[in-house]
XYZ file of C-alpha atoms in Angstrom:
312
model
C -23.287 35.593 -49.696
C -21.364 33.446 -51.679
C -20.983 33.620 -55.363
C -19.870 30.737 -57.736
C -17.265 31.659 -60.556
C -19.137 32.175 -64.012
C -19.227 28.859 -66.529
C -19.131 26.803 -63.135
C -22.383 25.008 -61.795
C -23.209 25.935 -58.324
C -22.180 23.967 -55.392
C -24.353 21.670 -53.578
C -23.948 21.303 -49.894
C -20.980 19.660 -49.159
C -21.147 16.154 -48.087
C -20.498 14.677 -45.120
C -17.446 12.488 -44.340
C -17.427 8.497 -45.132
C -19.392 6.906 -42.468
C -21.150 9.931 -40.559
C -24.682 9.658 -41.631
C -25.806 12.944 -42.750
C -27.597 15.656 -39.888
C -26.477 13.547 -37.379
C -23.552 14.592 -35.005
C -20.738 12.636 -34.150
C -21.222 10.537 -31.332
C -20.152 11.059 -27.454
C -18.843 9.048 -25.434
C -20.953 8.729 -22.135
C -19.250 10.681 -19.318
C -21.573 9.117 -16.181
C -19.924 7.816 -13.570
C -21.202 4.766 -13.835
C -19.380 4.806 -17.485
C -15.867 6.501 -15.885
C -14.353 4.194 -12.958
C -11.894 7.036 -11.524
C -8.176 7.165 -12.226
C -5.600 7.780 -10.263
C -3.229 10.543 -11.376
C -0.789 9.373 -13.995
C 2.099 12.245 -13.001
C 4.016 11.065 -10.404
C 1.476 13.901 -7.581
C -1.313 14.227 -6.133
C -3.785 16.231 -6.761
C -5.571 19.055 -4.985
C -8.668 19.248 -6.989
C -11.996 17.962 -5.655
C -13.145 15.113 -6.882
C -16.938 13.450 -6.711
C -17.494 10.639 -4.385
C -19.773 9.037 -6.984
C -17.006 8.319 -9.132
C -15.354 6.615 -6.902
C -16.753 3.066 -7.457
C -18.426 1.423 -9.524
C -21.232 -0.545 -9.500
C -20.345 -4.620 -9.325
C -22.700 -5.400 -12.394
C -21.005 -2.707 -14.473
C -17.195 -4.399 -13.583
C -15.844 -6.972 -15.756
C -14.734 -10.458 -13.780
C -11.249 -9.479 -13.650
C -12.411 -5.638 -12.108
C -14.782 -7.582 -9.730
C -11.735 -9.971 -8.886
C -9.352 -6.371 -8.211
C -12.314 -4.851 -5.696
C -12.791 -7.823 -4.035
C -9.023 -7.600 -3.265
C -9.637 -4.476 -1.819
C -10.499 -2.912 1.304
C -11.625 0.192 2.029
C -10.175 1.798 5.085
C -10.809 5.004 6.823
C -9.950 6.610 10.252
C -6.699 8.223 10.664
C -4.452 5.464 12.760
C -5.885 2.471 10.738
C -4.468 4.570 7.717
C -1.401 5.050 9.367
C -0.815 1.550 10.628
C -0.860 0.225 6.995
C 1.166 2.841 6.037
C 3.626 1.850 8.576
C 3.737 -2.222 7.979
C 2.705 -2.925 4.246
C 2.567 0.665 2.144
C 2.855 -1.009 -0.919
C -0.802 -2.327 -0.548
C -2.144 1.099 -0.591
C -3.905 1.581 -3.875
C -5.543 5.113 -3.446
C -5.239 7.786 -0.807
C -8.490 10.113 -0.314
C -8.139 13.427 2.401
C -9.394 16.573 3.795
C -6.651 19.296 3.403
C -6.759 19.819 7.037
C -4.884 16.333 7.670
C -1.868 16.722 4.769
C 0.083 17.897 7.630
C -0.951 14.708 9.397
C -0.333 12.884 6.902
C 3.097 14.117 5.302
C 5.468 11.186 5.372
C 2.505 8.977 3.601
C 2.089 11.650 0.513
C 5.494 11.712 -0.256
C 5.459 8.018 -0.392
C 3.191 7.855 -2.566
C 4.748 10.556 -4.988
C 7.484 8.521 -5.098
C 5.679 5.475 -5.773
C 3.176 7.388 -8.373
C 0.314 6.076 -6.237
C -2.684 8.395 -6.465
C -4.000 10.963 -3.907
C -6.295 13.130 -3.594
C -8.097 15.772 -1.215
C -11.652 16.303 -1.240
C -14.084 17.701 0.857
C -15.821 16.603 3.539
C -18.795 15.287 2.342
C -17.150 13.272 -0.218
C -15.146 12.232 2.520
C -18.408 11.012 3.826
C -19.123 9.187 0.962
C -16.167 7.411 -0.068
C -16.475 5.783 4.334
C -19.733 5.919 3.968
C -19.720 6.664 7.391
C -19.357 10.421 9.128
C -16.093 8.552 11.206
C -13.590 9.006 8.338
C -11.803 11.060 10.962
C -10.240 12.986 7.469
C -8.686 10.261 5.485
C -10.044 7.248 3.175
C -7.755 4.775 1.426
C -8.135 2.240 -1.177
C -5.334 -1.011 0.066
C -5.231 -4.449 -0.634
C -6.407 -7.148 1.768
C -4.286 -9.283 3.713
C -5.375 -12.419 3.348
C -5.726 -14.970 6.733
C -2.570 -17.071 7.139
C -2.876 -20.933 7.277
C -2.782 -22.730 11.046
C 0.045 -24.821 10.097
C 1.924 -21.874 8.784
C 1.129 -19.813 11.818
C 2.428 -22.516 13.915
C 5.380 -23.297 12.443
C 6.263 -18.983 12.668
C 5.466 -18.963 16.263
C 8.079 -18.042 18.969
C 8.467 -20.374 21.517
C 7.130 -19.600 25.439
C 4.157 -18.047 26.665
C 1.214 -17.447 23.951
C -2.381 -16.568 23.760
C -4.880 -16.126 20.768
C -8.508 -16.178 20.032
C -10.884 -18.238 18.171
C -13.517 -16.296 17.148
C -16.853 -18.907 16.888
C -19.838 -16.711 14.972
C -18.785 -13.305 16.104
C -20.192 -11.018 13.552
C -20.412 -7.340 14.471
C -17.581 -5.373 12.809
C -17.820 -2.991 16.217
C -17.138 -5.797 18.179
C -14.977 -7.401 16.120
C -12.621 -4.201 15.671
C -12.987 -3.870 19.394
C -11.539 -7.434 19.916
C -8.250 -6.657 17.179
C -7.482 -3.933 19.451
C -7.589 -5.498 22.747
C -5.501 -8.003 20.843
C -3.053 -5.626 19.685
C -3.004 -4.379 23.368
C -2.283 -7.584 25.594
C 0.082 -9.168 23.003
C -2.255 -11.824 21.902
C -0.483 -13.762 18.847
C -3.432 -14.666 16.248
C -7.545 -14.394 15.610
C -8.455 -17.932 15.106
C -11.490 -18.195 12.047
C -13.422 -21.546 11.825
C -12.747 -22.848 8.080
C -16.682 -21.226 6.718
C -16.536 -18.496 9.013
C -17.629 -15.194 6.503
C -16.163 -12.749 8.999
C -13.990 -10.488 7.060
C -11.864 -7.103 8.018
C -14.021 -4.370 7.385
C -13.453 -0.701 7.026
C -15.493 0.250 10.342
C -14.108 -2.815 12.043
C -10.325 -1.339 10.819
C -10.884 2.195 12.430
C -12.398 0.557 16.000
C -9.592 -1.395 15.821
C -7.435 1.689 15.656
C -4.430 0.021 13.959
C -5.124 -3.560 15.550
C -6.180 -5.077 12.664
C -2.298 -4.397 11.094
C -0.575 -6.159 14.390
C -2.688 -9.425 15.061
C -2.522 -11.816 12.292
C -5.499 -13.750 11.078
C -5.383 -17.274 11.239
C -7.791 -19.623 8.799
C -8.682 -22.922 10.458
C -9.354 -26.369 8.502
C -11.581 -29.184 9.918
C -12.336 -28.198 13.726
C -11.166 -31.389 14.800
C -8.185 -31.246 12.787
C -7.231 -27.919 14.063
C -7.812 -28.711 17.843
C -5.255 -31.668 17.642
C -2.711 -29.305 15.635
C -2.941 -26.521 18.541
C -2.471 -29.467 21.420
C 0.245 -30.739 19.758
C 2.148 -27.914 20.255
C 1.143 -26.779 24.329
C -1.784 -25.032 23.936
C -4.928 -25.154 26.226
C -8.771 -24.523 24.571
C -10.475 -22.449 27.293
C -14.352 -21.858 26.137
C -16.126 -18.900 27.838
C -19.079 -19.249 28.844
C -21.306 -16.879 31.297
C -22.359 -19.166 33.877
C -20.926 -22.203 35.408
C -17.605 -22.282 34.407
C -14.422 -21.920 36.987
C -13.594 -17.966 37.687
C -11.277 -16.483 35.923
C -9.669 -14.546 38.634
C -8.679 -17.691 40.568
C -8.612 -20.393 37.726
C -5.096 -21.734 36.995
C -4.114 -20.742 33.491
C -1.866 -22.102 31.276
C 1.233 -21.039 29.816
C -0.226 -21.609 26.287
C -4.133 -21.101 25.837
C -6.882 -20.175 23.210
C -9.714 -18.681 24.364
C -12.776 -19.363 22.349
C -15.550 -16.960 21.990
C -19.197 -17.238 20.982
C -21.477 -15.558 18.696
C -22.985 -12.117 20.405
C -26.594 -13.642 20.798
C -26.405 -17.393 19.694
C -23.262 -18.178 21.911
C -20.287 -20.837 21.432
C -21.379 -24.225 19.594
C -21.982 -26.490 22.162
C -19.695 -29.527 20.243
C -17.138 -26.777 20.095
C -17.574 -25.873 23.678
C -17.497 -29.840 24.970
C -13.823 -30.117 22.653
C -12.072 -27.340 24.953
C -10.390 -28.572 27.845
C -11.262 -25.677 30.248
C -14.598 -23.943 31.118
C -14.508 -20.068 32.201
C -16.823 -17.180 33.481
C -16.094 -13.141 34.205
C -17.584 -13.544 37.729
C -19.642 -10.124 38.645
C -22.248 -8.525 40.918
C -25.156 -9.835 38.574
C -26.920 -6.819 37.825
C -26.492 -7.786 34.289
C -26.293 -11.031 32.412
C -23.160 -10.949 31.097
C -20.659 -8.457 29.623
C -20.467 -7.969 25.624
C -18.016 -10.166 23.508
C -15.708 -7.340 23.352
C -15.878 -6.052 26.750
C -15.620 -9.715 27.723
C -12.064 -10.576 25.094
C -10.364 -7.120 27.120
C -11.410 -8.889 30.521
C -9.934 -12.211 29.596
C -6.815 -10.923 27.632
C -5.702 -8.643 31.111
C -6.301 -11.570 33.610
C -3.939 -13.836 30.830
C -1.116 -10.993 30.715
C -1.267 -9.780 34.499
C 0.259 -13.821 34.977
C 2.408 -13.523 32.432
């Protein structure tokens, strides 16, 4: 109990400070992750501690323009040799490094980049592993890097060697399976560029970057303009537009190919536009027993890449 000095009036209760309504506590910041877009650490480590997936992006309508402008700069990788194949070619683009703590052996070399650099990493568990890929084939690491964007034709051309080259235009294939399939064919045979059509939407995407298996770092992507623009810029300089069709072009086992040529393939279901197809200046098929149609667009770019390198 309290008691007041005598000759003094008693105390009231003491007021509040300036500002801070009376009975009412102070107020809290929100701590959702929604709210909280995660940080990486600001000491020059990593970090061990596990960290919720959730917190790991943010929703788009929460971001500000310029944080929508930074995510859509970013890809989100996972799988183990697409992780390493940035890594090895263009390490500053990695943003954020997520990992089980089975694969810091692995993954060594990378961490103590990115010590050095003060770029953040961190190991979680597996199911946030799940989460951040979104898919169960994170194969142990996830990483935040920023996209590469698709070089112009005319710079392409004026970067490539001289002698023998192949690439692929790519005309409405949209699967990312079949699409990381195709890098890594690419990346196998040698070929020297993915041609896009000029509104083509097909990006690099994380589950297209892991089929690929480190692909999708070693063939360039090349942005076309007008179609009919771009045909005369790749004749100008040797090279032969072969489309691929499934029936009633010459076999590709006994066809004469060119030193220079650019196979174009179709959309999985809808096929090759037929203006497209009438440009090229050859007409191909994968002659087989029949039992099926056809093979797939990625079974079908492996074919076509082997029969172009076992001539080279």
């Amino acid at each position: 109990m309290r008691h007041d000095p005598p000759g003094k009036p008693p105390r009231g209760p003491r007021q509040p400070p300036t500002g801070q309504p009376w009975g009412r506590p102070p107020r809290e910041r929100s701590q959702t992750p929604s709210d909280r877009p995660p940080r990486a650490p600001r000491a020059p480590y990593g970090s061990h501690a596990p960290r919720p997936a959730e917190a790991a992006h943010e929703a788009d309508h929460d971001l500000g323009p310029s944080a929508r402008e930074r995510r859509s700069a970013e890809l989100r990788l996972y799988g183990l040799n697409a992780v390493r194949a940035v890594f090895a070619r263009r390490p500053q683009a990695i943003r954020k490094v997520y990992l089980a703590e089975a694969r810091i052996p692995a993954l060594q070399p990378m961490l103590k980049w990115c010590v050095a650099n003060r770029v953040g990493y961190r190991v979680v568990d597996e199911e946030d592993l799940h989460k951040l890929a979104a898919s169960a084939h994170h194969e142990g690491v996830v990483a935040d890097v920023l996209r590469e964007e698709p070089m112009a034709l005319s710079n392409w051309l004026r970067e490539l060697p001289a002698g023998p080259q192949c690439a692929i235009w790519l005309d409405g294939v949209g699967n990312p399976h079949n699409f990381g399939a195709i890098l890594r064919s690419a990346a196998h045979f040698g070929v020297s560029a993915i041609l896009l059509p000029k509104h083509s939407t097909l990006t690099l995407s994380g589950a297209a970057a892991r089929v690929a298996e480190g692909g999708a770092e070693i063939v360039p992507m090349v942005r076309l303009g007008r179609t009919d623009n771009a045909i005369a810029q790749l004749r100008s300089v040797g090279f032969t537009l072969a489309a691929t069709v499934v029936h009633g072009g010459s076999d590709l086992f006994t066809a004469p190919l060119p030193q220079r040529v650019i196979y174009v393939l179709g959309a999985e279901g809808e096929g090759m536009d037929r203006e497209l197809a009438a440009a090229c200046d050859l007409r191909l098929s994968i002659p087989g027993t029949g039992a099926v149609e056809s093979l797939n667009v990625a079974s079908a770019a492996a074919v076509l890449l082997a029969s172009w390198r076992a001539r080279r």
